[in-house]
Short mmCIF file of C-alpha atoms in Angstrom, two decimals:
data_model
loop_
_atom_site.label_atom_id
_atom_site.label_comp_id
_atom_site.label_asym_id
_atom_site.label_seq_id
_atom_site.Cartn_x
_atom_site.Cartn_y
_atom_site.Cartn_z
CA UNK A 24 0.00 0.00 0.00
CA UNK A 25 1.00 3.42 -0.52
CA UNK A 26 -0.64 6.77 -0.49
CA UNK A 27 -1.00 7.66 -3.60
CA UNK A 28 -3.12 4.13 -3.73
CA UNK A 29 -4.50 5.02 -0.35
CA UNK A 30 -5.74 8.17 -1.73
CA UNK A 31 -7.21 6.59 -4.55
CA UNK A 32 -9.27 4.41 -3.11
CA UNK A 33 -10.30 7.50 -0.39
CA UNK A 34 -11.21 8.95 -3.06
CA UNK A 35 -13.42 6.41 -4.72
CA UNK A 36 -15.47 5.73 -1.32
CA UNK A 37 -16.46 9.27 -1.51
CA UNK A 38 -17.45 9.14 -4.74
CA UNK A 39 -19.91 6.62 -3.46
CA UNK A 40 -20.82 9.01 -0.47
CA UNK A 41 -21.20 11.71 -2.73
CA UNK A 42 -23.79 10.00 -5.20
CA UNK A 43 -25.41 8.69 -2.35
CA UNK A 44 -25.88 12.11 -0.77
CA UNK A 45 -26.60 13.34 -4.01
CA UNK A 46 -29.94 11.08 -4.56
CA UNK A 47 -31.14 11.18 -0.72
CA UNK A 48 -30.53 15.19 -0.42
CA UNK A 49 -32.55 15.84 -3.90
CA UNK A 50 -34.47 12.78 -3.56
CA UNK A 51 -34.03 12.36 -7.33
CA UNK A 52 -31.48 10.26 -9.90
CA UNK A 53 -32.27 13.29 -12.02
CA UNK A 54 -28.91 13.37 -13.67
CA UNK A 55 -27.18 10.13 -12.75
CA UNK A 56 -26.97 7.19 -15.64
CA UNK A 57 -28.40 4.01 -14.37
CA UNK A 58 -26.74 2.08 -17.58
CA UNK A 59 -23.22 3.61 -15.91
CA UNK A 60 -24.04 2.59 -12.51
CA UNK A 61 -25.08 -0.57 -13.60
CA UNK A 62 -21.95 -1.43 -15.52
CA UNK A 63 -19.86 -0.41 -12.19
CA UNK A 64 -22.53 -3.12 -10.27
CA UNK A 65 -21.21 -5.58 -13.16
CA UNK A 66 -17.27 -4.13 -12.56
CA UNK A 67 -17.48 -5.18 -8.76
CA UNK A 68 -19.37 -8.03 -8.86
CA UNK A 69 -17.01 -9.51 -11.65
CA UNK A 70 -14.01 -8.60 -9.79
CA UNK A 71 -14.83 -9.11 -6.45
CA UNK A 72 -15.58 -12.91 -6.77
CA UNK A 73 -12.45 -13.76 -5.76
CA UNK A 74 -13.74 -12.51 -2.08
CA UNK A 75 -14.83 -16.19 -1.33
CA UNK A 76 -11.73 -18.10 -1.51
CA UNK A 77 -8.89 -15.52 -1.67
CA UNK A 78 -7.56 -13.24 1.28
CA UNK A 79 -5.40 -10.32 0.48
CA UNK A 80 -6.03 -7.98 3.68
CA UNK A 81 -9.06 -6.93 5.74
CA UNK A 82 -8.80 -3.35 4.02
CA UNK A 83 -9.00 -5.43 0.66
CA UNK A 84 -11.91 -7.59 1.80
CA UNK A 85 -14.34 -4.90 3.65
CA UNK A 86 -13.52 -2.56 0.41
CA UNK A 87 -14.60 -5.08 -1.93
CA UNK A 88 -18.03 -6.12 -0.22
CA UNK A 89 -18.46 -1.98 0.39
CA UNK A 90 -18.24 -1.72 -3.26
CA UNK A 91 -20.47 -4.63 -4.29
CA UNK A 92 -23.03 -3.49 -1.79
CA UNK A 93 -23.20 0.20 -2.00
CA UNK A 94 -23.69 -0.51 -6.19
CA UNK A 95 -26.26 -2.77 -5.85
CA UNK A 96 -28.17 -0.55 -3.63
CA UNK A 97 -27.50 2.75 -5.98
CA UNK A 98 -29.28 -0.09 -8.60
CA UNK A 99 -32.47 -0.34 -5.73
CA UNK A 100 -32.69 3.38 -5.22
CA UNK A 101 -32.55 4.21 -9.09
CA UNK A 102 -34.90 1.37 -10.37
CA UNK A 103 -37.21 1.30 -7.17
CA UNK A 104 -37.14 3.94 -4.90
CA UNK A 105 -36.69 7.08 -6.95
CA UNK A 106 -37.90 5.37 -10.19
CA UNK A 107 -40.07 8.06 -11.55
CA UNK A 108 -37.14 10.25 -11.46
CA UNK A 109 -35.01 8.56 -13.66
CA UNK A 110 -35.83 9.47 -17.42
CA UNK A 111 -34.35 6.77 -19.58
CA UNK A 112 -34.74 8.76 -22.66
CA UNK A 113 -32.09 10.93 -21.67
CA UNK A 114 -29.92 7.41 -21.10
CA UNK A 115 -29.48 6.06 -24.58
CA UNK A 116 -25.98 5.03 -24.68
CA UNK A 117 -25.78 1.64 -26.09
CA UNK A 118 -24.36 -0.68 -23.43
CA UNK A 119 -23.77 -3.79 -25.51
CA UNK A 120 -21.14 -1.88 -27.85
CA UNK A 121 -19.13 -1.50 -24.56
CA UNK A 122 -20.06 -5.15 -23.40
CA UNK A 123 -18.84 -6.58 -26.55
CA UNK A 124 -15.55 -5.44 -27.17
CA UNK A 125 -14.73 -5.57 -23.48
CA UNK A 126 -15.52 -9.91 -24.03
CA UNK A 127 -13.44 -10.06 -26.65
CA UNK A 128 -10.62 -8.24 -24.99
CA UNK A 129 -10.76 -10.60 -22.17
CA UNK A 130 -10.61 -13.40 -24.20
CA UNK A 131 -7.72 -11.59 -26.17
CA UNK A 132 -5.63 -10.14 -22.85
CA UNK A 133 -5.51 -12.01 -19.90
CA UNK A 134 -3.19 -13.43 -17.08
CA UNK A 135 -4.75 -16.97 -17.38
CA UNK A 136 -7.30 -19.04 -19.35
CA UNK A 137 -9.84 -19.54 -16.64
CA UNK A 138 -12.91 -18.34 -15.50
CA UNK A 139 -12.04 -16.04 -12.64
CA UNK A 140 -9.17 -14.57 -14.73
CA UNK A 141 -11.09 -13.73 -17.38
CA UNK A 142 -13.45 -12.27 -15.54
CA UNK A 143 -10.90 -9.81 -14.44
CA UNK A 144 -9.75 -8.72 -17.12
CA UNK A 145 -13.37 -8.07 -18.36
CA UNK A 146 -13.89 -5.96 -15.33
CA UNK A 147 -11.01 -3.80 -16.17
CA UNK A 148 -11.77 -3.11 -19.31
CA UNK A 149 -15.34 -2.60 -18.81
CA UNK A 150 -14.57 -0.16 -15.75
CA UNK A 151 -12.30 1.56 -18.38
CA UNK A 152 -15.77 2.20 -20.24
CA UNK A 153 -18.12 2.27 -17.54
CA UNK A 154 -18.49 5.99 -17.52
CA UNK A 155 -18.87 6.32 -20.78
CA UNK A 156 -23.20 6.25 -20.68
CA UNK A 157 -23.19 8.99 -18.16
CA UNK A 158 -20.43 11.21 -19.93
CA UNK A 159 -22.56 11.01 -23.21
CA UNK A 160 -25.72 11.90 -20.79
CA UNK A 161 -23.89 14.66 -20.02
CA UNK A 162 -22.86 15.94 -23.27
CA UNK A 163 -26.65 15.43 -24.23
CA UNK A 164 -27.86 17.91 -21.82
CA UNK A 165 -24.96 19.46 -21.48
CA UNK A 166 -24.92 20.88 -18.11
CA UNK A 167 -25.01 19.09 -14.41
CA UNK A 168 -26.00 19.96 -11.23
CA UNK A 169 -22.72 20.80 -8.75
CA UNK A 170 -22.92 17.65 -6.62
CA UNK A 171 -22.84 15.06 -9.78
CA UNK A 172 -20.13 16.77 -11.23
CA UNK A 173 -18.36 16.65 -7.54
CA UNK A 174 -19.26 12.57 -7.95
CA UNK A 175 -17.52 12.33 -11.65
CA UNK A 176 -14.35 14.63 -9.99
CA UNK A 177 -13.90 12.11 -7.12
CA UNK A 178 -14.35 9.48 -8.99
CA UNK A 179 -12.03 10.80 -12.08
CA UNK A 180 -9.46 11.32 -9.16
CA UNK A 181 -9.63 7.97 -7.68
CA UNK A 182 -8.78 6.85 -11.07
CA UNK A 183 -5.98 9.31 -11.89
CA UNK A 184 -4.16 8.20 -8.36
CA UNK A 185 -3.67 5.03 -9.51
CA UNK A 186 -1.41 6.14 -12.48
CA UNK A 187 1.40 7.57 -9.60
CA UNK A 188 0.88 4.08 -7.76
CA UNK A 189 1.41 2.36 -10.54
CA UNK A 190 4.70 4.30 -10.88
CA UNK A 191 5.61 3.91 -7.68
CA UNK A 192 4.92 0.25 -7.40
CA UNK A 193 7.41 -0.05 -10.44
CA UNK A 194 10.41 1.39 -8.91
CA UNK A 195 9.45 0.00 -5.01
CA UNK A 196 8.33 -3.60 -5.51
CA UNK A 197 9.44 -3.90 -9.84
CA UNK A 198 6.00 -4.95 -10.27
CA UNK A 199 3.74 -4.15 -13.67
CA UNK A 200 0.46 -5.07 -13.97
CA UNK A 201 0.37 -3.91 -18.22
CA UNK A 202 -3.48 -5.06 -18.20
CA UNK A 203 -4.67 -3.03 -15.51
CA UNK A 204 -1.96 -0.18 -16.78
CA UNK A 205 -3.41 0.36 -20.04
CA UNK A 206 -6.84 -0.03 -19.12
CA UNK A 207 -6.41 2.12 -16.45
CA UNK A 208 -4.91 5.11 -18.99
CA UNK A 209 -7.75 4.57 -20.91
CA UNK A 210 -10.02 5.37 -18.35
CA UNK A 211 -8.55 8.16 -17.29
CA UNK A 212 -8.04 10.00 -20.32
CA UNK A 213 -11.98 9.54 -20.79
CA UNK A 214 -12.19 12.17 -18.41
CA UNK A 215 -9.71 15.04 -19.28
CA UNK A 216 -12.46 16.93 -20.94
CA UNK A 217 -14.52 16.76 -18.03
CA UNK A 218 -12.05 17.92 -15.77
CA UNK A 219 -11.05 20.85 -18.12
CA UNK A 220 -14.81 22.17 -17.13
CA UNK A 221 -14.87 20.73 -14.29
CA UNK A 222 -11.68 23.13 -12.93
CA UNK A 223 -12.60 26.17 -14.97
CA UNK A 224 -16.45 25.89 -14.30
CA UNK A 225 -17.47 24.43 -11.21
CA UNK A 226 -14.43 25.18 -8.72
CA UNK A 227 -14.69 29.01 -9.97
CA UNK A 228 -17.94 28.84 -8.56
CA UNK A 229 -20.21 28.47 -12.14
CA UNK A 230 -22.25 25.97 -13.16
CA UNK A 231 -21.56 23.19 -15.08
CA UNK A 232 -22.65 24.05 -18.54
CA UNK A 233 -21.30 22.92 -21.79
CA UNK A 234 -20.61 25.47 -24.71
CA UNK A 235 -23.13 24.72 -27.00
CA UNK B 1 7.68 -9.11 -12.92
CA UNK B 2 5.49 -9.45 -16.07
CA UNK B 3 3.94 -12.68 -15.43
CA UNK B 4 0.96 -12.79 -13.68
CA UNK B 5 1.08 -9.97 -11.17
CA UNK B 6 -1.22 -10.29 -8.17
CA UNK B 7 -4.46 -8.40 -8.29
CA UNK B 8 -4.09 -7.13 -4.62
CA UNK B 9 -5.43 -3.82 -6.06
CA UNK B 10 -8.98 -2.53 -6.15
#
């Protein structure tokens, strides 16, 4: 572990907080992309099997069920509780061109032929995607209200810390993980634009609002 | 290092 991990992974729980607080404090989903959040459900639920039959460290194991709960009950509150205030119209990203290419990289790129390996590397790729749906939400109505985009910056940050770990872990332990490497530029170049905004917009005190 | 690092990562 190291901080730059640490900080990562701080930064993704708040993410969580933030949507959470988001949805109860405007008792709406007005906003949020339920084909996004349902891809990250998929992400953790993919990953996270290993839960039953490997230990790593009781950080590792109470982050992983956190993650696979608190998903699955963002799912509940968007599908049940505050259905009516999801508009799926809005939501139109196709999910299955993500799903698709994300099999066939797994198949292509992975550490081992078997079932819980390839279901790891079709995680990673398909986190590297995830937010894809709600980005293209985004860009349809092209503006947000503050908290989301405050969700998308912790979130975009929890991602970016992992490039310095990855660094780090290099020259400290000589370890390279090239799968989750790539993947993981990938995912965070998806959200230099949104940061660019994000930085001149919303921390200046505007709104979020896309040039039209 | 290459071969088939750990996925002690989240």
């Amino acid at each position: 572990m190291n901080l730059f991990r640490l900080f990562g992974d701080l930064s993704h729980l708040a993410s969580i907080f933030i949507l959470l607080q988001k949805i109860q404090s405007t008792r709406s989903c007005r906003g949020i992309s339920f084909k996004t959040q349902a891809l990250y459900a998929t992400v953790f639920i993919t990953r996270y099997l290993d839960l039953f039959y490997e230990w790593v460290s009781l950080y590792n194991f109470t982050m992983k069920v956190f993650f696979i709960a608190s998903s699955c009950y963002i799912l509940y509150l968007m599908k049940y509780k505050y259905r009516p205030t999801h508009d799926p119209s809005i939501d139109t990203f196709r999910v299955e061109y993500l799903l698709g290419p994300c099999v066939v990289l797994a198949l292509l790129f992975h550490y081992k032929f078997s079932i819980p390996e390839l279901l790891w590397s079709f995680s990673i790729f398909l986190e590297a995607v995830a937010i894809l749906p709600q980005l293209f939400m985004l860009q349809r109505t092209g503006e947000a209200e503050t908290i989301t985009t405050h969700y998308l910056a912790a979130l975009g940050a929890y991602r970016a810390l992992y490039i310095p770990n990855w660094i780090y872990r290099y020259f400290t332990e000589d370890m390279v993980d090239p799968i989750a490497v790539t993947a993981g530029l990938v995912q965070t170049a998806l959200y230099l634009d949104f940061f660019y905004v994000y930085f001149t917009k919303v921390l200046q005190g505007q709104k979020f609002e896309l040039p039209a | 290092p290459l071969a088939h690092p750990e996925h002690d990562e989240l």
